[in-house]
Amino acid sequence: MNAMAGATSEGSPARSQTASAQPGEGWSALVRIIVLAALTLWAFGEETIKTFAQATSMVQSSYVLATPVLIGLLIHRRRYRLRAALGSGSVWGVVVLAVAIAGYALTTWPFYFGYARKLTLVVALVGIVLAVGGWRLLWRSTPMLLLTALAMPLGWYTYANLISRPERMMVRGSAAVLRALPETNVVVRHGDVHYTHGDAQGTIGLGDFHFGSAAPVAFLSAIVFVIFASVRPTWQTLLLLALAVPLTAAGNFIRMVLHGLLTIYTGAEPIASMPRDVSTIVALALTYLLTCLVAWLLSSLMVEAEDSHDEASEAV
């Protein structure tokens, strides 16, 4: 994983000795954050249960179950930088936590906004980190908080409103690819792909927001993990973050094409889970590997540029 991600892990034992916080202080802060986070998850129990229930019932949302593991790996790889960023805490963290609780109450009654209600949990975690470790630790904790936010599943209607037009474009693009198959005719109607293949005919439910909404978010979570799993120069991190959207779109397009191929060659029904689940898992793995490859290429270019600069300096 390290080699594919294209950089080294953050910090070293030698560097940790120069950290602004002693190891004991770091462990104490970690315990406080874990305890407060656990209490927050308990207080926001209804949304937590809904999130994990959806993750256990849909393959496209199952990445949520892996999110705590990914966050733990990021904390481990960034532990020296996090320890160095540990401060005395800020009173603003308590303010942010109070805002999160108020927001949770308001989005429960009188205004029910499902996705906004889920995000109040992330705001509460922001307040906890800020109250325990201060602003610098909060900044260094951004990757883990971002993964937490991505674990909050979008509502199907919210997703449809945000992404319906790009999704329709991808459906048409995947239909064009499937149309190139031998003895295959493909027509797009109302977001679904209707096909005839030899004597067989059927429908591919590519435009089903109910089952497709979580897949791009899963791809984006994998991309974010690769970006922050290793130490990178700021310019490289920003460039990879800018590429996160096209990489996610590429992964989603691969998912749709694979879904169509499996449906056409197996004759599966539009509501069948096998093509949808297999295509999502394969596309997720390919998106992860593609992101690792891009990160490795950027790191290689950086090393080559530094070597060229050193040779030029020696020549002078």
PDB file of C-alpha atoms in Angstrom:
ATOM      1  CA  MET A   1       0.000   0.000   0.000  1.00  0.00           C
ATOM      2  CA  ASN A   2       2.808   2.412   0.877  1.00  0.00           C
ATOM      3  CA  ALA A   3       4.661   1.849  -2.368  1.00  0.00           C
ATOM      4  CA  MET A   4       1.512   2.237  -4.448  1.00  0.00           C
ATOM      5  CA  ALA A   5       0.501   5.387  -2.609  1.00  0.00           C
ATOM      6  CA  GLY A   6       3.797   6.894  -3.682  1.00  0.00           C
ATOM      7  CA  ALA A   7       5.235   8.446  -0.531  1.00  0.00           C
ATOM      8  CA  THR A   8       6.421   7.681   2.980  1.00  0.00           C
ATOM      9  CA  SER A   9       4.518   7.673   6.215  1.00  0.00           C
ATOM     10  CA  GLU A  10       4.530  10.823   8.298  1.00  0.00           C
ATOM     11  CA  GLY A  11       7.061  11.334  11.002  1.00  0.00           C
ATOM     12  CA  SER A  12       9.661   9.082  12.592  1.00  0.00           C
ATOM     13  CA  PRO A  13      10.624   8.121  16.152  1.00  0.00           C
ATOM     14  CA  ALA A  14      13.503  10.573  16.029  1.00  0.00           C
ATOM     15  CA  ARG A  15      11.265  13.395  14.939  1.00  0.00           C
ATOM     16  CA  SER A  16       8.730  12.598  17.627  1.00  0.00           C
ATOM     17  CA  GLN A  17      11.263  13.557  20.285  1.00  0.00           C
ATOM     18  CA  THR A  18      11.073  17.140  19.051  1.00  0.00           C
ATOM     19  CA  ALA A  19       7.306  17.256  19.148  1.00  0.00           C
ATOM     20  CA  SER A  20       5.697  20.007  21.138  1.00  0.00           C
ATOM     21  CA  ALA A  21       3.799  17.491  23.266  1.00  0.00           C
ATOM     22  CA  GLN A  22       5.225  14.664  25.334  1.00  0.00           C
ATOM     23  CA  PRO A  23       4.108  11.095  24.508  1.00  0.00           C
ATOM     24  CA  GLY A  24       2.067  10.918  27.722  1.00  0.00           C
ATOM     25  CA  GLU A  25       0.195  14.075  26.781  1.00  0.00           C
ATOM     26  CA  GLY A  26      -0.528  12.659  23.344  1.00  0.00           C
ATOM     27  CA  TRP A  27      -2.038   9.482  24.793  1.00  0.00           C
ATOM     28  CA  SER A  28      -4.059  11.499  27.298  1.00  0.00           C
ATOM     29  CA  ALA A  29      -5.484  13.691  24.531  1.00  0.00           C
ATOM     30  CA  LEU A  30      -6.262  10.621  22.411  1.00  0.00           C
ATOM     31  CA  VAL A  31      -8.155   8.985  25.285  1.00  0.00           C
ATOM     32  CA  ARG A  32     -10.150  12.173  25.890  1.00  0.00           C
ATOM     33  CA  ILE A  33     -11.053  12.453  22.218  1.00  0.00           C
ATOM     34  CA  ILE A  34     -12.098   8.789  22.044  1.00  0.00           C
ATOM     35  CA  VAL A  35     -14.251   9.058  25.176  1.00  0.00           C
ATOM     36  CA  LEU A  36     -15.924  12.275  24.007  1.00  0.00           C
ATOM     37  CA  ALA A  37     -16.427  10.863  20.500  1.00  0.00           C
ATOM     38  CA  ALA A  38     -18.027   7.726  21.951  1.00  0.00           C
ATOM     39  CA  LEU A  39     -20.378   9.848  24.054  1.00  0.00           C
ATOM     40  CA  THR A  40     -21.221  11.912  20.959  1.00  0.00           C
ATOM     41  CA  LEU A  41     -22.011   8.783  18.934  1.00  0.00           C
ATOM     42  CA  TRP A  42     -24.269   7.673  21.783  1.00  0.00           C
ATOM     43  CA  ALA A  43     -26.002  11.060  21.903  1.00  0.00           C
ATOM     44  CA  PHE A  44     -26.483  10.971  18.113  1.00  0.00           C
ATOM     45  CA  GLY A  45     -27.419   7.307  18.352  1.00  0.00           C
ATOM     46  CA  GLU A  46     -30.388   7.397  15.994  1.00  0.00           C
ATOM     47  CA  GLU A  47     -28.358   8.714  13.056  1.00  0.00           C
ATOM     48  CA  THR A  48     -25.451   6.394  13.884  1.00  0.00           C
ATOM     49  CA  ILE A  49     -27.742   3.353  13.848  1.00  0.00           C
ATOM     50  CA  LYS A  50     -29.362   4.426  10.571  1.00  0.00           C
ATOM     51  CA  THR A  51     -25.976   4.927   8.921  1.00  0.00           C
ATOM     52  CA  PHE A  52     -24.633   1.522   9.903  1.00  0.00           C
ATOM     53  CA  ALA A  53     -27.950  -0.185   9.112  1.00  0.00           C
ATOM     54  CA  GLN A  54     -27.760   1.139   5.552  1.00  0.00           C
ATOM     55  CA  ALA A  55     -24.113   0.064   5.328  1.00  0.00           C
ATOM     56  CA  THR A  56     -24.993  -3.524   6.257  1.00  0.00           C
ATOM     57  CA  SER A  57     -27.893  -3.721   3.797  1.00  0.00           C
ATOM     58  CA  MET A  58     -26.307  -2.201   0.659  1.00  0.00           C
ATOM     59  CA  VAL A  59     -22.956  -3.134  -0.876  1.00  0.00           C
ATOM     60  CA  GLN A  60     -22.634   0.401  -2.246  1.00  0.00           C
ATOM     61  CA  SER A  61     -22.768   1.755   1.320  1.00  0.00           C
ATOM     62  CA  SER A  62     -20.625  -0.943   2.918  1.00  0.00           C
ATOM     63  CA  TYR A  63     -17.570   1.333   2.707  1.00  0.00           C
ATOM     64  CA  VAL A  64     -18.997   3.009   5.826  1.00  0.00           C
ATOM     65  CA  LEU A  65     -18.059  -0.120   7.787  1.00  0.00           C
ATOM     66  CA  ALA A  66     -14.443   0.296   6.645  1.00  0.00           C
ATOM     67  CA  THR A  67     -14.312   4.017   7.476  1.00  0.00           C
ATOM     68  CA  PRO A  68     -13.294   3.535  11.161  1.00  0.00           C
ATOM     69  CA  VAL A  69     -10.438   1.283   9.995  1.00  0.00           C
ATOM     70  CA  LEU A  70      -9.296   3.836   7.405  1.00  0.00           C
ATOM     71  CA  ILE A  71      -9.437   6.614  10.007  1.00  0.00           C
ATOM     72  CA  GLY A  72      -7.395   4.485  12.408  1.00  0.00           C
ATOM     73  CA  LEU A  73      -4.765   3.870   9.724  1.00  0.00           C
ATOM     74  CA  LEU A  74      -4.546   7.596   8.957  1.00  0.00           C
ATOM     75  CA  ILE A  75      -4.145   8.419  12.660  1.00  0.00           C
ATOM     76  CA  HIS A  76      -1.371   5.823  12.938  1.00  0.00           C
ATOM     77  CA  ARG A  77       0.488   7.077   9.865  1.00  0.00           C
ATOM     78  CA  ARG A  78       0.139  10.723  10.910  1.00  0.00           C
ATOM     79  CA  ARG A  79       0.676  10.161  14.632  1.00  0.00           C
ATOM     80  CA  TYR A  80       3.886  12.192  14.948  1.00  0.00           C
ATOM     81  CA  ARG A  81       2.447  15.216  13.171  1.00  0.00           C
ATOM     82  CA  LEU A  82      -0.732  14.965  15.230  1.00  0.00           C
ATOM     83  CA  ARG A  83       1.277  14.764  18.451  1.00  0.00           C
ATOM     84  CA  ALA A  84       3.372  17.754  17.376  1.00  0.00           C
ATOM     85  CA  ALA A  85       0.195  19.728  16.647  1.00  0.00           C
ATOM     86  CA  LEU A  86      -1.356  19.020  20.047  1.00  0.00           C
ATOM     87  CA  GLY A  87      -2.109  22.236  21.933  1.00  0.00           C
ATOM     88  CA  SER A  88      -3.929  23.215  25.084  1.00  0.00           C
ATOM     89  CA  GLY A  89      -7.342  23.267  23.480  1.00  0.00           C
ATOM     90  CA  SER A  90      -9.675  26.101  22.606  1.00  0.00           C
ATOM     91  CA  VAL A  91     -12.879  27.296  24.235  1.00  0.00           C
ATOM     92  CA  TRP A  92     -14.281  27.663  20.716  1.00  0.00           C
ATOM     93  CA  GLY A  93     -14.500  23.885  20.629  1.00  0.00           C
ATOM     94  CA  VAL A  94     -17.210  24.028  23.286  1.00  0.00           C
ATOM     95  CA  VAL A  95     -19.019  26.647  21.207  1.00  0.00           C
ATOM     96  CA  VAL A  96     -18.850  24.458  18.093  1.00  0.00           C
ATOM     97  CA  LEU A  97     -20.101  21.463  20.088  1.00  0.00           C
ATOM     98  CA  ALA A  98     -23.043  23.527  21.376  1.00  0.00           C
ATOM     99  CA  VAL A  99     -23.831  24.625  17.809  1.00  0.00           C
ATOM    100  CA  ALA A 100     -23.799  20.975  16.703  1.00  0.00           C
ATOM    101  CA  ILE A 101     -26.251  19.987  19.449  1.00  0.00           C
ATOM    102  CA  ALA A 102     -28.518  22.926  18.595  1.00  0.00           C
ATOM    103  CA  GLY A 103     -28.349  22.049  14.910  1.00  0.00           C
ATOM    104  CA  TYR A 104     -29.242  18.446  15.655  1.00  0.00           C
ATOM    105  CA  ALA A 105     -32.263  19.593  17.649  1.00  0.00           C
ATOM    106  CA  LEU A 106     -33.432  22.028  14.954  1.00  0.00           C
ATOM    107  CA  THR A 107     -33.071  19.477  12.152  1.00  0.00           C
ATOM    108  CA  THR A 108     -35.126  17.042  14.219  1.00  0.00           C
ATOM    109  CA  TRP A 109     -37.926  19.499  15.052  1.00  0.00           C
ATOM    110  CA  PRO A 110     -39.391  21.712  13.702  1.00  0.00           C
ATOM    111  CA  PHE A 111     -37.280  21.374  10.528  1.00  0.00           C
ATOM    112  CA  TYR A 112     -36.391  17.857   9.491  1.00  0.00           C
ATOM    113  CA  PHE A 113     -33.435  17.787   7.103  1.00  0.00           C
ATOM    114  CA  GLY A 114     -32.008  14.274   7.040  1.00  0.00           C
ATOM    115  CA  TYR A 115     -28.563  14.915   5.536  1.00  0.00           C
ATOM    116  CA  ALA A 116     -28.006  18.146   7.510  1.00  0.00           C
ATOM    117  CA  ARG A 117     -28.902  16.214  10.639  1.00  0.00           C
ATOM    118  CA  LYS A 118     -26.215  13.626   9.855  1.00  0.00           C
ATOM    119  CA  LEU A 119     -23.601  16.342   9.303  1.00  0.00           C
ATOM    120  CA  THR A 120     -24.202  17.758  12.793  1.00  0.00           C
ATOM    121  CA  LEU A 121     -22.385  14.652  14.057  1.00  0.00           C
ATOM    122  CA  VAL A 122     -19.292  15.703  12.087  1.00  0.00           C
ATOM    123  CA  VAL A 123     -19.601  19.247  13.457  1.00  0.00           C
ATOM    124  CA  ALA A 124     -19.704  17.796  16.984  1.00  0.00           C
ATOM    125  CA  LEU A 125     -16.486  15.848  16.317  1.00  0.00           C
ATOM    126  CA  VAL A 126     -14.881  19.074  15.045  1.00  0.00           C
ATOM    127  CA  GLY A 127     -15.797  20.731  18.325  1.00  0.00           C
ATOM    128  CA  ILE A 128     -14.327  17.863  20.350  1.00  0.00           C
ATOM    129  CA  VAL A 129     -10.975  17.951  18.533  1.00  0.00           C
ATOM    130  CA  LEU A 130     -10.835  21.738  18.816  1.00  0.00           C
ATOM    131  CA  ALA A 131     -11.692  21.705  22.535  1.00  0.00           C
ATOM    132  CA  VAL A 132      -9.108  19.026  23.354  1.00  0.00           C
ATOM    133  CA  GLY A 133      -6.189  19.898  21.067  1.00  0.00           C
ATOM    134  CA  GLY A 134      -6.660  23.384  19.640  1.00  0.00           C
ATOM    135  CA  TRP A 135      -6.732  24.835  16.131  1.00  0.00           C
ATOM    136  CA  ARG A 136      -3.516  23.280  14.872  1.00  0.00           C
ATOM    137  CA  LEU A 137      -4.633  19.777  15.811  1.00  0.00           C
ATOM    138  CA  LEU A 138      -7.982  20.445  14.153  1.00  0.00           C
ATOM    139  CA  TRP A 139      -6.198  21.393  10.912  1.00  0.00           C
ATOM    140  CA  ARG A 140      -4.071  18.243  11.049  1.00  0.00           C
ATOM    141  CA  SER A 141      -7.196  16.167  11.715  1.00  0.00           C
ATOM    142  CA  THR A 142      -8.968  17.381   8.579  1.00  0.00           C
ATOM    143  CA  PRO A 143      -8.397  14.124   6.579  1.00  0.00           C
ATOM    144  CA  MET A 144     -10.022  11.996   9.274  1.00  0.00           C
ATOM    145  CA  LEU A 145     -12.943  14.405   9.655  1.00  0.00           C
ATOM    146  CA  LEU A 146     -13.388  14.458   5.878  1.00  0.00           C
ATOM    147  CA  LEU A 147     -13.625  10.656   5.798  1.00  0.00           C
ATOM    148  CA  THR A 148     -16.197  10.854   8.592  1.00  0.00           C
ATOM    149  CA  ALA A 149     -18.257  13.345   6.599  1.00  0.00           C
ATOM    150  CA  LEU A 150     -18.110  11.088   3.526  1.00  0.00           C
ATOM    151  CA  ALA A 151     -19.398   8.212   5.665  1.00  0.00           C
ATOM    152  CA  MET A 152     -22.654  10.121   6.161  1.00  0.00           C
ATOM    153  CA  PRO A 153     -24.790   8.701   3.311  1.00  0.00           C
ATOM    154  CA  LEU A 154     -26.484  11.157   1.010  1.00  0.00           C
ATOM    155  CA  GLY A 155     -30.238  10.868   0.784  1.00  0.00           C
ATOM    156  CA  TRP A 156     -31.394   9.504  -2.539  1.00  0.00           C
ATOM    157  CA  TYR A 157     -33.345  12.637  -3.434  1.00  0.00           C
ATOM    158  CA  THR A 158     -30.454  14.864  -2.359  1.00  0.00           C
ATOM    159  CA  TYR A 159     -28.084  12.855  -4.516  1.00  0.00           C
ATOM    160  CA  ALA A 160     -30.469  12.977  -7.470  1.00  0.00           C
ATOM    161  CA  ASN A 161     -30.756  16.765  -7.229  1.00  0.00           C
ATOM    162  CA  LEU A 162     -26.985  17.224  -6.972  1.00  0.00           C
ATOM    163  CA  ILE A 163     -25.784  14.798  -9.576  1.00  0.00           C
ATOM    164  CA  SER A 164     -28.719  13.956 -11.851  1.00  0.00           C
ATOM    165  CA  ARG A 165     -27.380  15.781 -14.925  1.00  0.00           C
ATOM    166  CA  PRO A 166     -23.808  14.370 -14.791  1.00  0.00           C
ATOM    167  CA  GLU A 167     -25.304  10.961 -13.999  1.00  0.00           C
ATOM    168  CA  ARG A 168     -27.475  11.088 -17.124  1.00  0.00           C
ATOM    169  CA  MET A 169     -24.411  12.002 -19.181  1.00  0.00           C
ATOM    170  CA  MET A 170     -22.561   8.967 -17.770  1.00  0.00           C
ATOM    171  CA  VAL A 171     -25.521   6.730 -18.526  1.00  0.00           C
ATOM    172  CA  ARG A 172     -25.477   7.892 -22.151  1.00  0.00           C
ATOM    173  CA  GLY A 173     -21.694   7.436 -22.306  1.00  0.00           C
ATOM    174  CA  SER A 174     -21.839   3.916 -20.897  1.00  0.00           C
ATOM    175  CA  ALA A 175     -24.666   3.099 -23.328  1.00  0.00           C
ATOM    176  CA  ALA A 176     -22.430   4.230 -26.196  1.00  0.00           C
ATOM    177  CA  VAL A 177     -19.709   1.845 -24.999  1.00  0.00           C
ATOM    178  CA  LEU A 178     -22.183  -1.036 -24.658  1.00  0.00           C
ATOM    179  CA  ARG A 179     -23.557  -0.276 -28.118  1.00  0.00           C
ATOM    180  CA  ALA A 180     -20.153  -1.231 -29.535  1.00  0.00           C
ATOM    181  CA  LEU A 181     -20.634  -4.846 -28.400  1.00  0.00           C
ATOM    182  CA  PRO A 182     -21.299  -7.349 -31.195  1.00  0.00           C
ATOM    183  CA  GLU A 183     -24.954  -8.039 -31.983  1.00  0.00           C
ATOM    184  CA  THR A 184     -26.034  -5.498 -29.392  1.00  0.00           C
ATOM    185  CA  ASN A 185     -28.418  -2.575 -29.743  1.00  0.00           C
ATOM    186  CA  VAL A 186     -28.818  -0.144 -26.862  1.00  0.00           C
ATOM    187  CA  VAL A 187     -31.392   2.613 -26.300  1.00  0.00           C
ATOM    188  CA  VAL A 188     -31.611   4.992 -23.307  1.00  0.00           C
ATOM    189  CA  ARG A 189     -35.074   5.837 -22.014  1.00  0.00           C
ATOM    190  CA  HIS A 190     -35.790   7.655 -18.754  1.00  0.00           C
ATOM    191  CA  GLY A 191     -32.323   6.968 -17.358  1.00  0.00           C
ATOM    192  CA  ASP A 192     -32.487   3.219 -18.020  1.00  0.00           C
ATOM    193  CA  VAL A 193     -30.607   1.350 -20.714  1.00  0.00           C
ATOM    194  CA  HIS A 194     -32.722  -1.022 -22.797  1.00  0.00           C
ATOM    195  CA  TYR A 195     -30.800  -3.534 -24.838  1.00  0.00           C
ATOM    196  CA  THR A 196     -31.181  -6.333 -27.317  1.00  0.00           C
ATOM    197  CA  HIS A 197     -28.364  -8.839 -27.575  1.00  0.00           C
ATOM    198  CA  GLY A 198     -28.909 -11.503 -30.182  1.00  0.00           C
ATOM    199  CA  ASP A 199     -32.320 -12.975 -29.378  1.00  0.00           C
ATOM    200  CA  ALA A 200     -32.280 -11.683 -25.790  1.00  0.00           C
ATOM    201  CA  GLN A 201     -33.520  -8.331 -24.580  1.00  0.00           C
ATOM    202  CA  GLY A 202     -33.773  -6.581 -21.241  1.00  0.00           C
ATOM    203  CA  THR A 203     -33.135  -3.462 -19.163  1.00  0.00           C
ATOM    204  CA  ILE A 204     -30.102  -2.265 -17.224  1.00  0.00           C
ATOM    205  CA  GLY A 205     -31.100  -0.081 -14.270  1.00  0.00           C
ATOM    206  CA  LEU A 206     -28.133   2.298 -14.469  1.00  0.00           C
ATOM    207  CA  GLY A 207     -30.269   5.321 -13.652  1.00  0.00           C
ATOM    208  CA  ASP A 208     -31.488   3.893 -10.337  1.00  0.00           C
ATOM    209  CA  PHE A 209     -30.485   6.549  -7.787  1.00  0.00           C
ATOM    210  CA  HIS A 210     -31.708   4.306  -4.970  1.00  0.00           C
ATOM    211  CA  PHE A 211     -28.850   1.845  -5.475  1.00  0.00           C
ATOM    212  CA  GLY A 212     -26.277   3.977  -7.303  1.00  0.00           C
ATOM    213  CA  SER A 213     -26.091   7.009  -5.041  1.00  0.00           C
ATOM    214  CA  ALA A 214     -23.552   5.612  -2.569  1.00  0.00           C
ATOM    215  CA  ALA A 215     -21.030   4.244  -5.082  1.00  0.00           C
ATOM    216  CA  PRO A 216     -19.365   7.567  -6.089  1.00  0.00           C
ATOM    217  CA  VAL A 217     -19.040   8.538  -2.419  1.00  0.00           C
ATOM    218  CA  ALA A 218     -17.314   5.201  -1.756  1.00  0.00           C
ATOM    219  CA  PHE A 219     -14.896   5.913  -4.616  1.00  0.00           C
ATOM    220  CA  LEU A 220     -14.227   9.398  -3.234  1.00  0.00           C
ATOM    221  CA  SER A 221     -13.514   7.965   0.235  1.00  0.00           C
ATOM    222  CA  ALA A 222     -10.909   5.592  -1.219  1.00  0.00           C
ATOM    223  CA  ILE A 223      -9.300   8.481  -3.116  1.00  0.00           C
ATOM    224  CA  VAL A 224      -9.155  10.686  -0.008  1.00  0.00           C
ATOM    225  CA  PHE A 225      -7.532   7.855   1.940  1.00  0.00           C
ATOM    226  CA  VAL A 226      -4.799   7.401  -0.688  1.00  0.00           C
ATOM    227  CA  ILE A 227      -4.115  11.145  -0.817  1.00  0.00           C
ATOM    228  CA  PHE A 228      -3.615  11.537   2.935  1.00  0.00           C
ATOM    229  CA  ALA A 229      -2.103   8.137   3.748  1.00  0.00           C
ATOM    230  CA  SER A 230       1.383   9.478   2.983  1.00  0.00           C
ATOM    231  CA  VAL A 231       3.418  12.639   3.382  1.00  0.00           C
ATOM    232  CA  ARG A 232       3.195  14.828   0.305  1.00  0.00           C
ATOM    233  CA  PRO A 233       4.221  18.366  -0.602  1.00  0.00           C
ATOM    234  CA  THR A 234       1.346  20.820  -0.410  1.00  0.00           C
ATOM    235  CA  TRP A 235       1.211  21.298  -4.181  1.00  0.00           C
ATOM    236  CA  GLN A 236       0.956  17.553  -4.711  1.00  0.00           C
ATOM    237  CA  THR A 237      -1.846  17.175  -2.161  1.00  0.00           C
ATOM    238  CA  LEU A 238      -3.803  20.044  -3.721  1.00  0.00           C
ATOM    239  CA  LEU A 239      -3.325  18.613  -7.211  1.00  0.00           C
ATOM    240  CA  LEU A 240      -4.539  15.181  -6.104  1.00  0.00           C
ATOM    241  CA  LEU A 241      -7.553  16.765  -4.394  1.00  0.00           C
ATOM    242  CA  ALA A 242      -8.343  18.592  -7.643  1.00  0.00           C
ATOM    243  CA  LEU A 243      -8.114  15.261  -9.465  1.00  0.00           C
ATOM    244  CA  ALA A 244     -10.427  13.575  -6.939  1.00  0.00           C
ATOM    245  CA  VAL A 245     -13.575  14.568  -8.840  1.00  0.00           C
ATOM    246  CA  PRO A 246     -12.451  13.271 -12.274  1.00  0.00           C
ATOM    247  CA  LEU A 247     -11.084  10.115 -10.631  1.00  0.00           C
ATOM    248  CA  THR A 248     -14.439   9.577  -8.926  1.00  0.00           C
ATOM    249  CA  ALA A 249     -16.233  10.149 -12.230  1.00  0.00           C
ATOM    250  CA  ALA A 250     -13.933   7.631 -13.920  1.00  0.00           C
ATOM    251  CA  GLY A 251     -14.672   5.046 -11.238  1.00  0.00           C
ATOM    252  CA  ASN A 252     -18.414   5.614 -11.543  1.00  0.00           C
ATOM    253  CA  PHE A 253     -18.220   5.295 -15.333  1.00  0.00           C
ATOM    254  CA  ILE A 254     -16.328   2.009 -14.993  1.00  0.00           C
ATOM    255  CA  ARG A 255     -19.032   0.805 -12.589  1.00  0.00           C
ATOM    256  CA  MET A 256     -21.784   1.566 -15.078  1.00  0.00           C
ATOM    257  CA  VAL A 257     -20.033  -0.147 -17.995  1.00  0.00           C
ATOM    258  CA  LEU A 258     -19.298  -3.254 -15.903  1.00  0.00           C
ATOM    259  CA  HIS A 259     -22.899  -3.275 -14.674  1.00  0.00           C
ATOM    260  CA  GLY A 260     -24.092  -3.242 -18.268  1.00  0.00           C
ATOM    261  CA  LEU A 261     -21.685  -5.955 -19.405  1.00  0.00           C
ATOM    262  CA  LEU A 262     -22.683  -8.281 -16.576  1.00  0.00           C
ATOM    263  CA  THR A 263     -26.382  -7.698 -17.187  1.00  0.00           C
ATOM    264  CA  ILE A 264     -26.159  -8.264 -20.939  1.00  0.00           C
ATOM    265  CA  TYR A 265     -24.051 -11.427 -20.786  1.00  0.00           C
ATOM    266  CA  THR A 266     -25.852 -12.992 -17.811  1.00  0.00           C
ATOM    267  CA  GLY A 267     -29.381 -11.885 -18.690  1.00  0.00           C
ATOM    268  CA  ALA A 268     -29.906 -10.564 -15.152  1.00  0.00           C
ATOM    269  CA  GLU A 269     -33.076  -8.686 -14.267  1.00  0.00           C
ATOM    270  CA  PRO A 270     -32.887  -4.879 -13.740  1.00  0.00           C
ATOM    271  CA  ILE A 271     -33.350  -5.284  -9.973  1.00  0.00           C
ATOM    272  CA  ALA A 272     -30.818  -8.125  -9.663  1.00  0.00           C
ATOM    273  CA  SER A 273     -28.123  -7.425  -7.098  1.00  0.00           C
ATOM    274  CA  MET A 274     -25.280  -9.449  -8.639  1.00  0.00           C
ATOM    275  CA  PRO A 275     -24.344  -7.099 -11.536  1.00  0.00           C
ATOM    276  CA  ARG A 276     -24.730  -4.026  -9.338  1.00  0.00           C
ATOM    277  CA  ASP A 277     -22.703  -5.401  -6.425  1.00  0.00           C
ATOM    278  CA  VAL A 278     -19.910  -6.992  -8.479  1.00  0.00           C
ATOM    279  CA  SER A 279     -19.493  -3.922 -10.686  1.00  0.00           C
ATOM    280  CA  THR A 280     -19.302  -1.653  -7.613  1.00  0.00           C
ATOM    281  CA  ILE A 281     -16.638  -3.756  -5.875  1.00  0.00           C
ATOM    282  CA  VAL A 282     -14.492  -4.113  -9.024  1.00  0.00           C
ATOM    283  CA  ALA A 283     -14.819  -0.414  -9.868  1.00  0.00           C
ATOM    284  CA  LEU A 284     -13.869   0.548  -6.299  1.00  0.00           C
ATOM    285  CA  ALA A 285     -10.704  -1.575  -6.484  1.00  0.00           C
ATOM    286  CA  LEU A 286      -9.795  -0.102  -9.883  1.00  0.00           C
ATOM    287  CA  THR A 287     -10.406   3.451  -8.625  1.00  0.00           C
ATOM    288  CA  TYR A 288      -8.125   2.817  -5.652  1.00  0.00           C
ATOM    289  CA  LEU A 289      -5.366   1.411  -7.883  1.00  0.00           C
ATOM    290  CA  LEU A 290      -5.759   4.250 -10.393  1.00  0.00           C
ATOM    291  CA  THR A 291      -5.413   6.845  -7.619  1.00  0.00           C
ATOM    292  CA  CYS A 292      -2.322   5.050  -6.276  1.00  0.00           C
ATOM    293  CA  LEU A 293      -0.830   5.083  -9.785  1.00  0.00           C
ATOM    294  CA  VAL A 294      -1.467   8.826 -10.216  1.00  0.00           C
ATOM    295  CA  ALA A 295       0.053   9.548  -6.777  1.00  0.00           C
ATOM    296  CA  TRP A 296       3.087   7.392  -7.596  1.00  0.00           C
ATOM    297  CA  LEU A 297       3.596   9.185 -10.935  1.00  0.00           C
ATOM    298  CA  LEU A 298       3.473  12.589  -9.227  1.00  0.00           C
ATOM    299  CA  SER A 299       6.002  11.451  -6.615  1.00  0.00           C
ATOM    300  CA  SER A 300       8.282  10.034  -9.336  1.00  0.00           C
ATOM    301  CA  LEU A 301       8.138  13.284 -11.295  1.00  0.00           C
ATOM    302  CA  MET A 302       9.022  15.213  -8.146  1.00  0.00           C
ATOM    303  CA  VAL A 303      12.037  12.959  -7.465  1.00  0.00           C
ATOM    304  CA  GLU A 304      13.235  13.242 -11.083  1.00  0.00           C
ATOM    305  CA  ALA A 305      12.893  17.036 -10.970  1.00  0.00           C
ATOM    306  CA  GLU A 306      14.931  17.189  -7.745  1.00  0.00           C
ATOM    307  CA  ASP A 307      17.627  14.917  -9.237  1.00  0.00           C
ATOM    308  CA  SER A 308      17.816  17.097 -12.351  1.00  0.00           C
ATOM    309  CA  HIS A 309      18.116  20.210 -10.191  1.00  0.00           C
ATOM    310  CA  ASP A 310      20.939  18.623  -8.159  1.00  0.00           C
ATOM    311  CA  GLU A 311      22.818  17.613 -11.319  1.00  0.00           C
ATOM    312  CA  ALA A 312      22.480  21.109 -12.717  1.00  0.00           C
ATOM    313  CA  SER A 313      23.780  22.590  -9.479  1.00  0.00           C
ATOM    314  CA  GLU A 314      26.777  20.262  -9.493  1.00  0.00           C
ATOM    315  CA  ALA A 315      27.522  21.155 -13.102  1.00  0.00           C
ATOM    316  CA  VAL A 316      27.570  24.846 -12.239  1.00  0.00           C
TER     317      VAL A 316
END
